[in-house]
Amino acid sequence: MNFTIEVNNQKIEAVKGETLLDTLTANGIKVPTLCHMKGMIPTGACRICVVEQKLTGKLITACSYPVEEGMQILTNSPKVTESRKTIVELLLSNHPDDCLYCSRNKNCELQDLAETYHVRERRIRGKKNTHHLDLSSASIVRDPAKCILCARCVRVCDEIMNVNAIDILYRGSKSEIGTTFNKGLNTSSCVNCGQCIMVCPTGALTEKDHFPEILEALAHTNKTVVVQYAPSITVSIAEELGLKAGEDLNGIMNAALRKIGFDYVFDTSFTADLTIMEESAELIHRIVNGGTLPMITSCCPGWVKYAEEFAPEFIPNLSSCKSPQQMMGALVKSHFAEISNLKPEDIYSVSIMPCTAKKFEGQRKEMTQKGISDIDAVLTTREFVKLIQLFGIDMNNIEPQLADSPLGIRSSAGKLFANSGGVMEAAIRTAYFKLNGKEMVNFKIPPLRGTKGCKTAKIQITEKLEIGVAVVSGLSNAEELLKEIKNGRKDIHFIEVMACPGGCISGGGQPINSNEEALKERIKSIYKIDEKEPIKVSHKNPEIIDIYKDFLGEPLSHKSHDLLHTSYAKRDDVIL
Ligand code: SF4
Ligand code: SF4
Ligand code: FES
């Protein structure tokens, strides 16, 4: 039911059942929020969203107050402004004064609020926090001194990721966010997804910095420094560089990486193609030989750690394929080293990923050859943009270049890995070809596209074989599907799981505070690449054909197993 309310002496439309904040936002009236999270039940904890009821002078929280017919509201009265300013001053009263050195400088909601409400001095002095930095995780750094206790991280970890690694500990002024027994994050169930970083309004949560090591490697003349970039990176950096959101900067990025000083530039979408070759062969093998089904993808390290901790009974269902990052790492320090006359230990291998969990994955003990790590350092998309800025690269004034070859040519199927449903779509294209000897008539599988948390479809692979597939993103959605399977659901044969809602395109290493439109543009850009490019299937990538001919033999060969496959195990004690 629609009705009108009065806001700042003007009539606006409202819909019954909405919160006041929903109504104000829909009508273009901005109200600041901190603890509020779109789509989640409001807690009303921070009170920064207060507005004034005109008739009573009472302050109410817009995020949690239901809109009522005939309401009269003031959103910017002196009382409202003063109240919000006091809240900001209280939050700042014990906040460290290190904005200049903070990684969220100029991208901090608290800093923005201080600016909006003209906080120009520290009027209220609180006791400074003495909390220590938590550097124990391979992926996430926690700085509790910068925490304003909005609890957004706790909610995303619990309600979206179903991990519950962190919570509000203690009471009153002693409250802080922490893990069980307030130990380091590495002793918790944290899966390193970085979604808590994405929602944190301040610099209390950031990724583990690999910058210094990379700068050192680039300056170190004895090392050959190679870099790979994940499928989503080329369409996610534009907005951070002041360009049109979603613009594909692939060629420009290749050139920029060479200007920065990387000796070789490889495209992880090439190993995404390789993953498809191995994974589709594995799926067919399992279906034909009665192996464990449903098979579940294993390219997302956040999901893999979740399975090891929370769903070990599904470990046999995980594909044994390494992720594209790790396949590239393994090939660089074997095949590429060999053809380039380099010793693996003389190669420094960097990857640029949309994901904080890739930092964790890169240092897993399974991801080594003769004690040498396949991946030496991982940069998130955000860190990569900082690297571009540090080296003063003008992305508007640079000629596009191709990635290095081999390991640099991809199909558009490999590129689809960026979007939720992309791995599944790419795998089906190749599995279909392998079983029928001909290509699909239409490569596009619409039910598997979009950002819905759980998508399912039935695919007629051959005349006699129809398979059920599911694509889930967000670990709570994965948990729901796993429950159904445990309870006897039998119609699903292949599942793609990505820990982050919407997949890698909105991974925990992507730009913070991107709006929904930017996200949609990135997704669109990936599908546009798939539409316009001629090689739409992994098995037609000429470099994939060559690497099997010259080096690997065939999918699931002995060599493939050695380099491209791995195994996972139940985690009893939570470490790293
Ligand atoms: S990284 Fe993910 S799992 Fe770990 S605390 Fe943050 S939200 Fe939770
Ligand atoms: S760590 Fe960040 S998201 Fe979590 S409660 Fe503190 S300020 Fe909020
Ligand atoms: S945003 Fe409304 S109470 Fe925090």
Coordinates of C-alpha atoms and ligand atoms in Angstrom, one line a residue:
M1 CA 0.0 0.0 0.0
N2 CA 1.3 3.5 -0.9
F3 CA 0.8 6.6 1.2
T4 CA 2.5 9.9 1.7
I5 CA 4.6 11.2 4.5
E6 CA 6.1 14.6 5.1
V7 CA 9.8 15.0 5.1
N8 CA 11.5 18.4 5.5
N9 CA 8.1 20.0 4.9
Q10 CA 7.6 18.3 1.5
K11 CA 5.3 15.3 0.7
I12 CA 7.0 12.1 -0.5
E13 CA 5.6 8.7 -1.4
A14 CA 6.1 5.8 1.0
V15 CA 5.3 2.1 0.8
K16 CA 3.9 0.2 3.8
G17 CA 6.4 -2.2 5.3
E18 CA 9.4 -0.2 4.4
T19 CA 11.7 1.3 6.9
L20 CA 12.0 5.1 7.0
L21 CA 15.5 4.7 5.6
D22 CA 14.2 2.8 2.6
T23 CA 11.7 5.5 1.9
L24 CA 14.1 8.3 2.3
T25 CA 16.7 6.6 0.1
A26 CA 14.1 5.8 -2.6
N27 CA 13.2 9.5 -2.6
G28 CA 16.8 10.7 -2.9
I29 CA 17.1 11.9 0.7
K30 CA 20.5 10.9 2.1
V31 CA 20.8 9.8 5.7
P32 CA 24.2 8.6 7.0
T33 CA 24.4 5.0 8.2
L34 CA 27.1 2.9 9.9
C35 CA 25.8 -0.3 11.4
H36 CA 23.1 -0.6 8.7
M37 CA 23.5 -3.3 6.1
K38 CA 21.2 -3.5 3.1
G39 CA 19.0 -6.5 3.1
M40 CA 19.7 -7.4 6.7
I41 CA 17.6 -6.9 9.8
P42 CA 18.5 -3.5 11.4
T43 CA 20.1 -3.5 14.8
G44 CA 19.9 0.2 15.5
A45 CA 23.2 0.1 17.2
C46 CA 25.2 3.1 16.1
R47 CA 22.3 5.8 15.9
I48 CA 24.1 7.8 13.2
C49 CA 20.9 7.6 11.1
V50 CA 18.8 9.6 13.6
V51 CA 16.1 11.9 12.2
E52 CA 13.6 14.1 14.2
Q53 CA 9.9 13.5 14.5
K54 CA 8.6 17.0 13.8
L55 CA 5.6 16.9 16.2
T56 CA 7.3 15.4 19.2
G57 CA 11.0 16.5 18.7
K58 CA 11.9 12.8 19.4
L59 CA 15.0 11.4 17.6
I60 CA 14.4 8.0 15.9
T61 CA 16.7 5.7 14.0
A62 CA 15.7 5.8 10.3
C63 CA 17.2 2.4 9.6
S64 CA 15.0 0.5 12.0
Y65 CA 11.9 2.6 12.2
P66 CA 8.9 1.5 10.1
V67 CA 7.4 4.2 7.9
E68 CA 3.9 5.2 9.0
E69 CA 1.2 7.1 7.2
G70 CA 1.1 10.8 8.0
M71 CA 4.6 10.9 9.6
Q72 CA 6.3 14.2 9.7
I73 CA 10.1 14.0 9.7
L74 CA 13.1 16.4 9.7
T75 CA 16.3 14.9 8.4
N76 CA 18.6 17.8 8.9
S77 CA 17.2 19.9 11.8
P78 CA 19.8 21.4 14.2
K79 CA 19.0 18.7 16.7
V80 CA 19.6 16.0 14.2
T81 CA 22.9 17.5 12.9
E82 CA 24.2 18.1 16.5
S83 CA 23.3 14.6 17.5
R84 CA 25.0 13.0 14.5
K85 CA 28.1 15.2 15.1
T86 CA 28.3 14.1 18.7
I87 CA 28.1 10.4 17.7
V88 CA 31.0 11.0 15.3
E89 CA 33.0 12.8 17.9
L90 CA 32.4 10.0 20.4
L91 CA 33.6 7.5 17.8
L92 CA 36.7 9.6 17.2
S93 CA 37.3 10.1 20.9
N94 CA 39.5 7.0 21.2
H95 CA 40.3 6.6 17.5
P96 CA 44.0 6.6 16.5
D97 CA 45.1 9.8 14.8
D98 CA 46.9 8.1 11.9
C99 CA 44.6 8.8 9.0
L100 CA 47.6 9.9 6.9
Y101 CA 49.1 6.4 7.2
C102 CA 45.9 4.4 7.1
S103 CA 45.3 2.2 4.1
R104 CA 41.7 3.5 4.1
N105 CA 42.7 7.2 4.0
K106 CA 40.3 8.9 1.6
N107 CA 38.1 5.8 1.5
C108 CA 36.9 5.7 5.1
E109 CA 33.3 6.2 6.2
L110 CA 34.3 7.6 9.5
Q111 CA 36.6 10.2 7.9
D112 CA 33.8 11.2 5.5
L113 CA 31.4 11.6 8.4
A114 CA 33.9 13.8 10.3
E115 CA 34.2 15.9 7.2
T116 CA 30.4 16.1 6.6
Y117 CA 29.7 17.1 10.2
H118 CA 32.5 19.6 10.4
V119 CA 34.5 17.9 13.2
R120 CA 37.5 20.1 13.4
E121 CA 38.9 19.3 16.8
R122 CA 38.9 16.5 19.4
R123 CA 36.3 17.9 21.8
I124 CA 35.7 14.6 23.6
R125 CA 38.8 12.7 24.7
G126 CA 38.2 9.0 25.4
K127 CA 40.7 6.4 26.7
K128 CA 42.9 5.3 23.8
N129 CA 42.5 1.6 22.9
T130 CA 45.6 -0.5 23.6
H131 CA 44.6 -3.4 21.4
H132 CA 47.3 -5.0 19.3
L133 CA 47.3 -5.6 15.6
D134 CA 46.4 -9.1 14.7
L135 CA 48.9 -10.1 12.0
S136 CA 48.4 -13.9 12.5
S137 CA 46.3 -14.6 9.4
A138 CA 47.8 -15.2 5.9
S139 CA 45.2 -12.9 4.4
I140 CA 43.5 -10.5 6.8
V141 CA 45.0 -7.9 9.2
R142 CA 42.9 -6.7 12.1
D143 CA 43.6 -3.4 13.8
P144 CA 41.1 -3.3 16.7
A145 CA 42.2 0.2 17.6
K146 CA 40.4 1.5 14.5
C147 CA 37.2 -0.5 15.1
I148 CA 34.1 1.5 15.8
L149 CA 32.0 -1.6 16.8
C150 CA 29.5 -1.3 14.0
A151 CA 29.5 -5.2 13.9
R152 CA 29.1 -5.2 10.1
C153 CA 32.0 -7.7 9.9
V154 CA 30.4 -10.0 12.5
R155 CA 27.1 -10.0 10.6
V156 CA 28.7 -10.7 7.1
C157 CA 30.8 -13.4 8.6
D158 CA 27.8 -15.0 10.3
E159 CA 24.8 -14.3 8.0
I160 CA 26.4 -14.3 4.6
M161 CA 29.4 -16.5 5.0
N162 CA 28.1 -18.8 7.7
V163 CA 31.6 -18.9 9.3
N164 CA 31.2 -17.1 12.6
A165 CA 34.9 -16.6 13.0
I166 CA 34.4 -13.3 14.9
D167 CA 32.0 -11.8 17.4
I168 CA 31.6 -9.0 19.8
L169 CA 33.5 -9.9 23.0
Y170 CA 33.0 -8.4 26.5
R171 CA 30.5 -5.7 27.4
G172 CA 30.2 -1.9 27.6
S173 CA 33.4 0.1 27.1
K174 CA 35.4 -3.1 27.1
S175 CA 33.6 -4.4 24.0
E176 CA 35.7 -5.4 21.1
I177 CA 35.5 -7.6 18.0
G178 CA 37.5 -10.8 18.3
T179 CA 37.8 -14.5 17.8
T180 CA 37.1 -17.3 20.3
F181 CA 39.3 -16.8 23.3
N182 CA 40.4 -13.6 21.6
K183 CA 43.3 -15.3 19.9
G184 CA 44.7 -14.5 16.5
L185 CA 42.5 -15.0 13.4
N186 CA 44.7 -17.9 12.3
T187 CA 43.4 -19.9 15.2
S188 CA 39.8 -19.3 14.2
S189 CA 37.6 -20.8 11.5
C190 CA 38.1 -17.8 9.3
V191 CA 38.2 -18.8 5.6
N192 CA 40.0 -15.7 4.5
C193 CA 37.3 -14.5 2.2
G194 CA 37.8 -10.8 3.0
Q195 CA 34.1 -10.0 2.9
C196 CA 34.5 -8.4 6.4
I197 CA 37.1 -6.1 4.8
M198 CA 34.5 -5.1 2.1
V199 CA 32.0 -4.0 4.7
C200 CA 34.3 -2.4 7.3
P201 CA 33.7 1.3 7.3
T202 CA 37.2 2.0 8.6
G203 CA 40.8 0.7 8.4
A204 CA 40.1 -1.9 11.2
L205 CA 40.2 -4.7 8.6
T206 CA 42.6 -4.9 5.7
E207 CA 44.4 -7.4 3.6
K208 CA 47.9 -8.8 4.5
D209 CA 50.3 -6.5 2.6
H210 CA 52.6 -8.2 0.1
F211 CA 53.8 -4.9 -1.3
P212 CA 57.2 -4.7 0.2
E213 CA 58.3 -8.2 -0.9
I214 CA 57.1 -7.4 -4.5
L215 CA 58.9 -4.1 -4.6
E216 CA 62.0 -5.9 -3.3
A217 CA 61.7 -8.6 -6.0
L218 CA 61.2 -6.0 -8.8
A219 CA 64.3 -4.2 -7.7
H220 CA 66.3 -7.5 -7.3
T221 CA 68.0 -8.0 -10.6
N222 CA 68.8 -11.7 -10.1
K223 CA 65.2 -12.7 -10.1
T224 CA 62.9 -13.1 -13.1
V225 CA 59.7 -11.6 -11.8
V226 CA 56.6 -13.0 -13.5
V227 CA 53.0 -11.9 -12.9
Q228 CA 49.6 -13.4 -13.7
Y229 CA 46.2 -11.7 -13.3
A230 CA 42.8 -13.3 -12.7
P231 CA 40.0 -13.1 -15.2
S232 CA 38.0 -10.4 -13.3
I233 CA 40.9 -7.9 -12.8
T234 CA 40.8 -6.4 -16.2
V235 CA 37.2 -5.2 -15.7
S236 CA 37.4 -4.3 -12.0
I237 CA 40.2 -1.7 -11.9
A238 CA 38.7 1.0 -14.1
E239 CA 36.6 2.7 -11.5
E240 CA 39.5 2.9 -9.0
L241 CA 41.5 4.6 -11.8
G242 CA 38.7 7.2 -12.5
L243 CA 37.7 5.4 -15.7
K244 CA 34.3 4.0 -16.7
A245 CA 33.2 1.2 -14.3
G246 CA 33.5 -2.2 -16.0
E247 CA 35.8 -1.0 -18.9
D248 CA 38.0 -3.8 -20.0
L249 CA 41.6 -2.7 -19.6
N250 CA 43.3 -5.9 -20.6
G251 CA 45.8 -4.7 -23.1
I252 CA 46.6 -1.5 -21.2
M253 CA 47.1 -3.6 -18.1
N254 CA 49.6 -5.8 -19.9
A255 CA 51.6 -2.7 -20.9
A256 CA 51.4 -1.2 -17.4
L257 CA 52.7 -4.4 -15.8
R258 CA 55.7 -4.3 -18.1
K259 CA 56.3 -0.7 -17.3
I260 CA 56.2 -1.5 -13.6
G261 CA 59.0 -4.0 -14.3
F262 CA 57.5 -7.5 -14.5
D263 CA 59.6 -9.6 -16.8
Y264 CA 56.7 -11.8 -18.0
V265 CA 53.0 -11.1 -18.0
F266 CA 50.7 -14.1 -18.0
D267 CA 46.9 -14.3 -18.0
T268 CA 45.3 -16.6 -15.4
S269 CA 42.4 -17.0 -17.8
F270 CA 44.8 -19.3 -19.7
T271 CA 44.9 -21.6 -16.7
A272 CA 41.2 -21.2 -16.2
D273 CA 40.9 -22.9 -19.6
L274 CA 43.3 -25.5 -18.4
T275 CA 41.1 -26.0 -15.3
I276 CA 38.2 -26.6 -17.5
M277 CA 40.1 -29.2 -19.5
E278 CA 41.0 -31.1 -16.4
E279 CA 37.7 -30.5 -14.5
S280 CA 35.5 -31.5 -17.4
A281 CA 37.5 -34.7 -17.9
E282 CA 37.2 -35.4 -14.2
L283 CA 33.4 -34.9 -14.3
I284 CA 33.0 -37.2 -17.2
H285 CA 35.3 -39.8 -15.6
R286 CA 33.2 -39.6 -12.4
I287 CA 29.9 -39.9 -14.3
V288 CA 31.1 -42.8 -16.5
N289 CA 32.9 -44.7 -13.8
G290 CA 30.5 -44.1 -10.9
G291 CA 32.7 -41.7 -9.0
T292 CA 31.6 -39.5 -6.2
L293 CA 28.9 -37.1 -7.2
P294 CA 27.9 -34.3 -7.1
M295 CA 31.4 -33.1 -8.1
I296 CA 32.1 -29.7 -6.6
T297 CA 34.5 -27.1 -8.0
S298 CA 37.6 -26.3 -6.0
C299 CA 38.9 -23.0 -7.5
C300 CA 37.7 -20.9 -4.6
P301 CA 40.1 -21.2 -1.7
G302 CA 37.6 -19.7 0.7
W303 CA 35.1 -22.4 -0.1
V304 CA 37.8 -25.2 0.0
K305 CA 38.8 -24.2 3.5
Y306 CA 35.2 -24.0 4.5
A307 CA 34.7 -27.6 3.2
E308 CA 37.8 -28.7 5.1
E309 CA 36.5 -27.2 8.3
F310 CA 32.7 -27.4 8.2
A311 CA 31.8 -30.0 5.6
P312 CA 34.6 -32.6 5.6
E313 CA 32.2 -35.2 4.5
F314 CA 32.1 -33.4 1.1
I315 CA 35.9 -33.5 0.6
P316 CA 35.6 -36.5 -1.8
N317 CA 33.1 -34.4 -3.8
L318 CA 35.7 -31.7 -4.4
S319 CA 37.3 -31.6 -7.7
S320 CA 41.0 -32.5 -7.4
C321 CA 41.9 -29.7 -9.7
K322 CA 44.0 -26.9 -8.3
S323 CA 42.7 -23.4 -8.9
P324 CA 43.8 -21.4 -12.0
Q325 CA 46.2 -19.3 -9.8
Q326 CA 47.9 -22.5 -8.6
M327 CA 47.9 -24.2 -12.0
M328 CA 49.7 -21.1 -13.4
G329 CA 52.1 -21.1 -10.5
A330 CA 52.9 -24.7 -11.0
L331 CA 53.4 -24.3 -14.8
V332 CA 55.6 -21.2 -14.4
K333 CA 58.0 -23.0 -12.1
S334 CA 58.1 -26.2 -14.3
H335 CA 57.2 -25.9 -18.0
F336 CA 58.0 -22.2 -18.3
A337 CA 61.2 -22.5 -16.3
E338 CA 62.3 -25.3 -18.5
I339 CA 61.7 -23.6 -21.8
S340 CA 63.2 -20.4 -20.6
N341 CA 66.3 -22.0 -19.1
L342 CA 65.5 -20.7 -15.6
K343 CA 65.8 -22.4 -12.3
P344 CA 62.5 -22.4 -10.4
E345 CA 64.2 -20.8 -7.4
D346 CA 65.2 -17.9 -9.6
I347 CA 61.6 -17.1 -10.5
Y348 CA 59.5 -14.8 -8.3
S349 CA 55.9 -15.5 -9.1
V350 CA 53.3 -12.8 -8.3
S351 CA 49.6 -13.0 -8.9
I352 CA 46.9 -10.3 -9.0
M353 CA 43.7 -11.6 -7.6
P354 CA 40.2 -10.3 -6.7
C355 CA 40.5 -12.4 -3.5
T356 CA 42.2 -12.2 -0.1
A357 CA 41.9 -16.0 0.3
K358 CA 44.3 -16.4 -2.6
K359 CA 47.0 -15.1 -0.2
F360 CA 46.2 -18.0 2.0
E361 CA 46.0 -20.5 -0.8
G362 CA 49.4 -19.4 -2.2
Q363 CA 51.1 -20.5 0.9
R364 CA 49.4 -23.8 1.5
K365 CA 51.9 -26.6 1.9
E366 CA 50.3 -28.6 -0.9
M367 CA 51.1 -25.8 -3.4
T368 CA 54.9 -26.4 -3.5
Q369 CA 57.3 -28.3 -5.7
K370 CA 60.4 -29.7 -4.0
G371 CA 59.9 -27.2 -1.2
I372 CA 59.6 -24.2 -3.5
S373 CA 56.3 -22.4 -3.4
D374 CA 54.5 -22.1 -6.7
I375 CA 53.3 -18.6 -5.8
D376 CA 55.5 -16.1 -4.0
A377 CA 53.2 -13.1 -3.5
V378 CA 49.6 -12.2 -4.1
L379 CA 48.2 -8.7 -4.7
T380 CA 44.5 -7.9 -4.4
T381 CA 42.9 -5.7 -7.1
R382 CA 43.1 -2.8 -4.6
E383 CA 46.8 -3.3 -4.1
F384 CA 47.4 -3.6 -7.8
V385 CA 45.8 -0.2 -8.3
K386 CA 48.1 1.2 -5.7
L387 CA 51.1 -0.3 -7.5
I388 CA 50.0 1.4 -10.7
Q389 CA 49.7 4.7 -8.9
L390 CA 53.1 4.2 -7.1
F391 CA 54.8 3.7 -10.4
G392 CA 53.1 6.7 -11.9
I393 CA 51.6 4.9 -14.8
D394 CA 49.2 7.0 -16.8
M395 CA 46.6 4.5 -17.9
N396 CA 45.1 7.0 -20.3
N397 CA 48.3 7.3 -22.2
I398 CA 49.6 3.9 -22.9
E399 CA 49.5 1.6 -25.9
P400 CA 47.7 -1.8 -25.3
Q401 CA 49.9 -4.9 -25.5
L402 CA 49.4 -8.7 -25.5
A403 CA 50.2 -11.0 -22.6
D404 CA 53.3 -13.2 -22.9
S405 CA 53.1 -16.4 -24.7
P406 CA 52.9 -19.3 -23.9
L407 CA 50.6 -19.0 -20.9
G408 CA 49.0 -15.8 -22.2
I409 CA 46.3 -16.7 -24.7
R410 CA 42.8 -17.5 -23.4
S411 CA 39.4 -18.4 -24.7
S412 CA 36.4 -16.3 -23.6
A413 CA 35.3 -19.3 -21.6
G414 CA 38.3 -18.8 -19.3
K415 CA 37.3 -15.2 -18.8
L416 CA 33.9 -16.3 -17.6
F417 CA 35.4 -17.5 -14.3
A418 CA 35.1 -13.9 -13.1
N419 CA 31.3 -14.2 -12.8
S420 CA 29.2 -16.5 -10.7
G421 CA 28.2 -19.4 -12.9
G422 CA 31.1 -18.8 -15.3
V423 CA 33.1 -21.9 -14.3
M424 CA 30.0 -24.0 -14.8
E425 CA 29.2 -22.6 -18.2
A426 CA 32.7 -23.0 -19.4
A427 CA 32.9 -26.6 -18.1
I428 CA 29.6 -27.6 -19.7
R429 CA 30.8 -26.2 -23.1
T430 CA 33.8 -28.5 -23.0
A431 CA 32.1 -31.5 -21.5
Y432 CA 29.5 -31.3 -24.2
F433 CA 32.1 -31.2 -26.9
K434 CA 34.0 -34.1 -25.4
L435 CA 30.9 -36.3 -25.2
N436 CA 29.3 -35.4 -28.5
G437 CA 32.3 -34.5 -30.7
K438 CA 30.5 -31.3 -31.7
E439 CA 29.9 -27.9 -30.1
M440 CA 26.8 -26.7 -28.3
V441 CA 24.3 -24.9 -30.6
N442 CA 24.0 -22.0 -28.1
F443 CA 26.9 -21.5 -25.6
K444 CA 24.9 -19.2 -23.3
I445 CA 23.1 -20.8 -20.3
P446 CA 20.9 -18.0 -19.0
P447 CA 19.7 -19.8 -15.8
L448 CA 23.3 -19.9 -14.6
R449 CA 23.9 -16.1 -15.1
G450 CA 23.2 -13.3 -12.6
T451 CA 24.0 -12.8 -8.9
K452 CA 21.3 -14.9 -7.3
G453 CA 22.8 -16.9 -4.4
C454 CA 21.6 -20.3 -5.8
K455 CA 21.0 -21.1 -9.4
T456 CA 20.1 -24.5 -10.8
A457 CA 19.6 -25.9 -14.3
K458 CA 19.1 -29.2 -16.1
I459 CA 21.5 -29.7 -19.0
Q460 CA 21.0 -32.2 -21.8
I461 CA 24.6 -33.2 -22.5
T462 CA 23.9 -36.2 -24.8
E463 CA 20.8 -37.8 -26.0
K464 CA 20.9 -40.1 -23.0
L465 CA 22.6 -38.0 -20.4
E466 CA 20.9 -35.1 -18.6
I467 CA 22.8 -33.6 -15.7
G468 CA 21.6 -31.3 -12.9
V469 CA 23.9 -28.4 -12.1
A470 CA 23.9 -25.8 -9.3
V471 CA 25.8 -22.6 -8.9
V472 CA 26.0 -21.1 -5.4
S473 CA 27.8 -18.0 -4.2
G474 CA 28.0 -16.9 -0.6
L475 CA 28.8 -19.7 1.8
S476 CA 25.4 -19.6 3.6
N477 CA 23.9 -20.5 0.3
A478 CA 26.4 -23.3 -0.2
E479 CA 25.5 -24.6 3.3
E480 CA 21.8 -24.7 2.4
L481 CA 22.5 -26.7 -0.7
L482 CA 24.9 -29.1 1.1
K483 CA 22.1 -29.7 3.7
E484 CA 19.7 -30.6 0.9
I485 CA 22.2 -33.0 -0.6
K486 CA 22.8 -34.6 2.8
N487 CA 19.1 -35.0 3.2
G488 CA 19.0 -37.0 0.0
R489 CA 18.7 -34.6 -2.9
K490 CA 19.9 -36.6 -5.9
D491 CA 19.2 -34.4 -9.0
I492 CA 22.5 -32.4 -8.8
H493 CA 25.6 -33.8 -10.4
F494 CA 27.9 -30.8 -10.6
I495 CA 28.1 -27.7 -8.3
E496 CA 30.1 -24.5 -8.6
V497 CA 30.7 -22.8 -5.3
M498 CA 32.2 -19.4 -4.9
A499 CA 32.5 -18.1 -1.3
C500 CA 31.9 -14.5 -2.2
P501 CA 28.3 -13.4 -3.0
G502 CA 28.2 -12.9 -6.8
G503 CA 31.6 -14.7 -7.3
C504 CA 35.1 -13.3 -8.0
I505 CA 33.7 -10.1 -9.5
S506 CA 32.7 -9.1 -6.0
G507 CA 35.5 -10.9 -4.2
G508 CA 37.1 -9.7 -0.9
G509 CA 40.1 -8.1 -2.8
Q510 CA 38.0 -6.0 -5.1
P511 CA 37.6 -2.2 -4.8
I512 CA 35.8 -1.2 -1.6
N513 CA 32.6 0.9 -1.7
S514 CA 31.9 0.1 -5.3
N515 CA 28.2 0.7 -6.0
E516 CA 25.9 -1.9 -7.4
E517 CA 25.9 -0.3 -10.8
A518 CA 29.7 -0.7 -11.0
L519 CA 29.3 -4.3 -10.2
K520 CA 26.7 -4.9 -12.9
E521 CA 29.0 -3.1 -15.4
R522 CA 31.9 -5.5 -14.5
I523 CA 29.6 -8.5 -15.0
K524 CA 28.2 -7.2 -18.3
S525 CA 31.7 -6.5 -19.5
I526 CA 32.7 -10.1 -19.0
Y527 CA 29.7 -11.4 -20.9
K528 CA 30.4 -8.8 -23.7
I529 CA 33.9 -10.2 -24.1
D530 CA 32.4 -13.7 -24.4
E531 CA 29.9 -12.5 -27.0
K532 CA 32.4 -10.7 -29.2
E533 CA 35.4 -13.0 -29.2
P534 CA 35.7 -15.9 -31.6
I535 CA 37.2 -18.6 -29.3
K536 CA 34.5 -19.4 -26.9
V537 CA 35.6 -22.8 -25.6
S538 CA 38.7 -23.8 -23.6
H539 CA 39.4 -26.8 -25.8
K540 CA 39.9 -24.5 -28.8
N541 CA 42.5 -22.3 -27.1
P542 CA 45.5 -22.9 -29.4
E543 CA 47.9 -22.6 -26.4
I544 CA 45.9 -25.2 -24.5
I545 CA 46.1 -27.5 -27.5
D546 CA 49.9 -26.9 -27.6
I547 CA 50.6 -27.4 -23.9
Y548 CA 48.9 -30.8 -24.0
K549 CA 50.8 -31.7 -27.2
D550 CA 54.2 -30.5 -26.0
F551 CA 54.1 -31.0 -22.3
L552 CA 51.1 -32.4 -20.4
G553 CA 50.0 -35.2 -22.8
E554 CA 46.3 -35.3 -22.1
P555 CA 43.8 -34.2 -19.4
L556 CA 44.2 -36.3 -16.2
S557 CA 47.6 -37.6 -17.4
H558 CA 50.3 -38.5 -14.9
K559 CA 52.0 -35.1 -15.5
S560 CA 48.7 -33.3 -15.1
H561 CA 48.1 -35.1 -11.8
D562 CA 51.5 -34.2 -10.6
L563 CA 51.3 -30.5 -11.4
L564 CA 47.7 -29.5 -11.7
H565 CA 45.8 -31.6 -9.1
T566 CA 46.0 -31.8 -5.4
S567 CA 44.1 -33.2 -2.4
Y568 CA 42.4 -31.7 0.6
A569 CA 41.9 -33.0 4.1
K570 CA 39.6 -32.4 7.1
R571 CA 40.9 -29.7 9.4
D572 CA 40.6 -30.7 13.1
D573 CA 42.7 -27.9 14.6
V574 CA 42.2 -24.6 13.0
I575 CA 45.5 -23.3 11.8
L576 CA 46.5 -20.5 9.4
Ligands
SF4_1 S1 37.7 -13.2 6.1 FE1 35.6 -14.0 5.8 S2 35.6 -15.8 7.2 FE2 37.3 -14.5 7.9 S3 36.5 -13.2 9.5 FE3 36.3 -12.1 7.5 S4 34.2 -12.6 6.8 FE4 34.8 -14.1 8.4
SF4_2 S1 36.2 -4.3 12.4 FE1 35.2 -2.8 11.0 S2 33.3 -3.8 10.4 FE2 34.0 -4.8 12.2 S3 33.0 -3.8 13.9 FE3 35.0 -2.9 13.7 S4 34.6 -1.1 12.3 FE4 32.8 -2.4 12.1
FES3 S1 22.7 3.0 10.8 FE1 20.8 3.2 11.9 S2 21.4 2.8 13.9 FE2 23.3 2.5 12.8

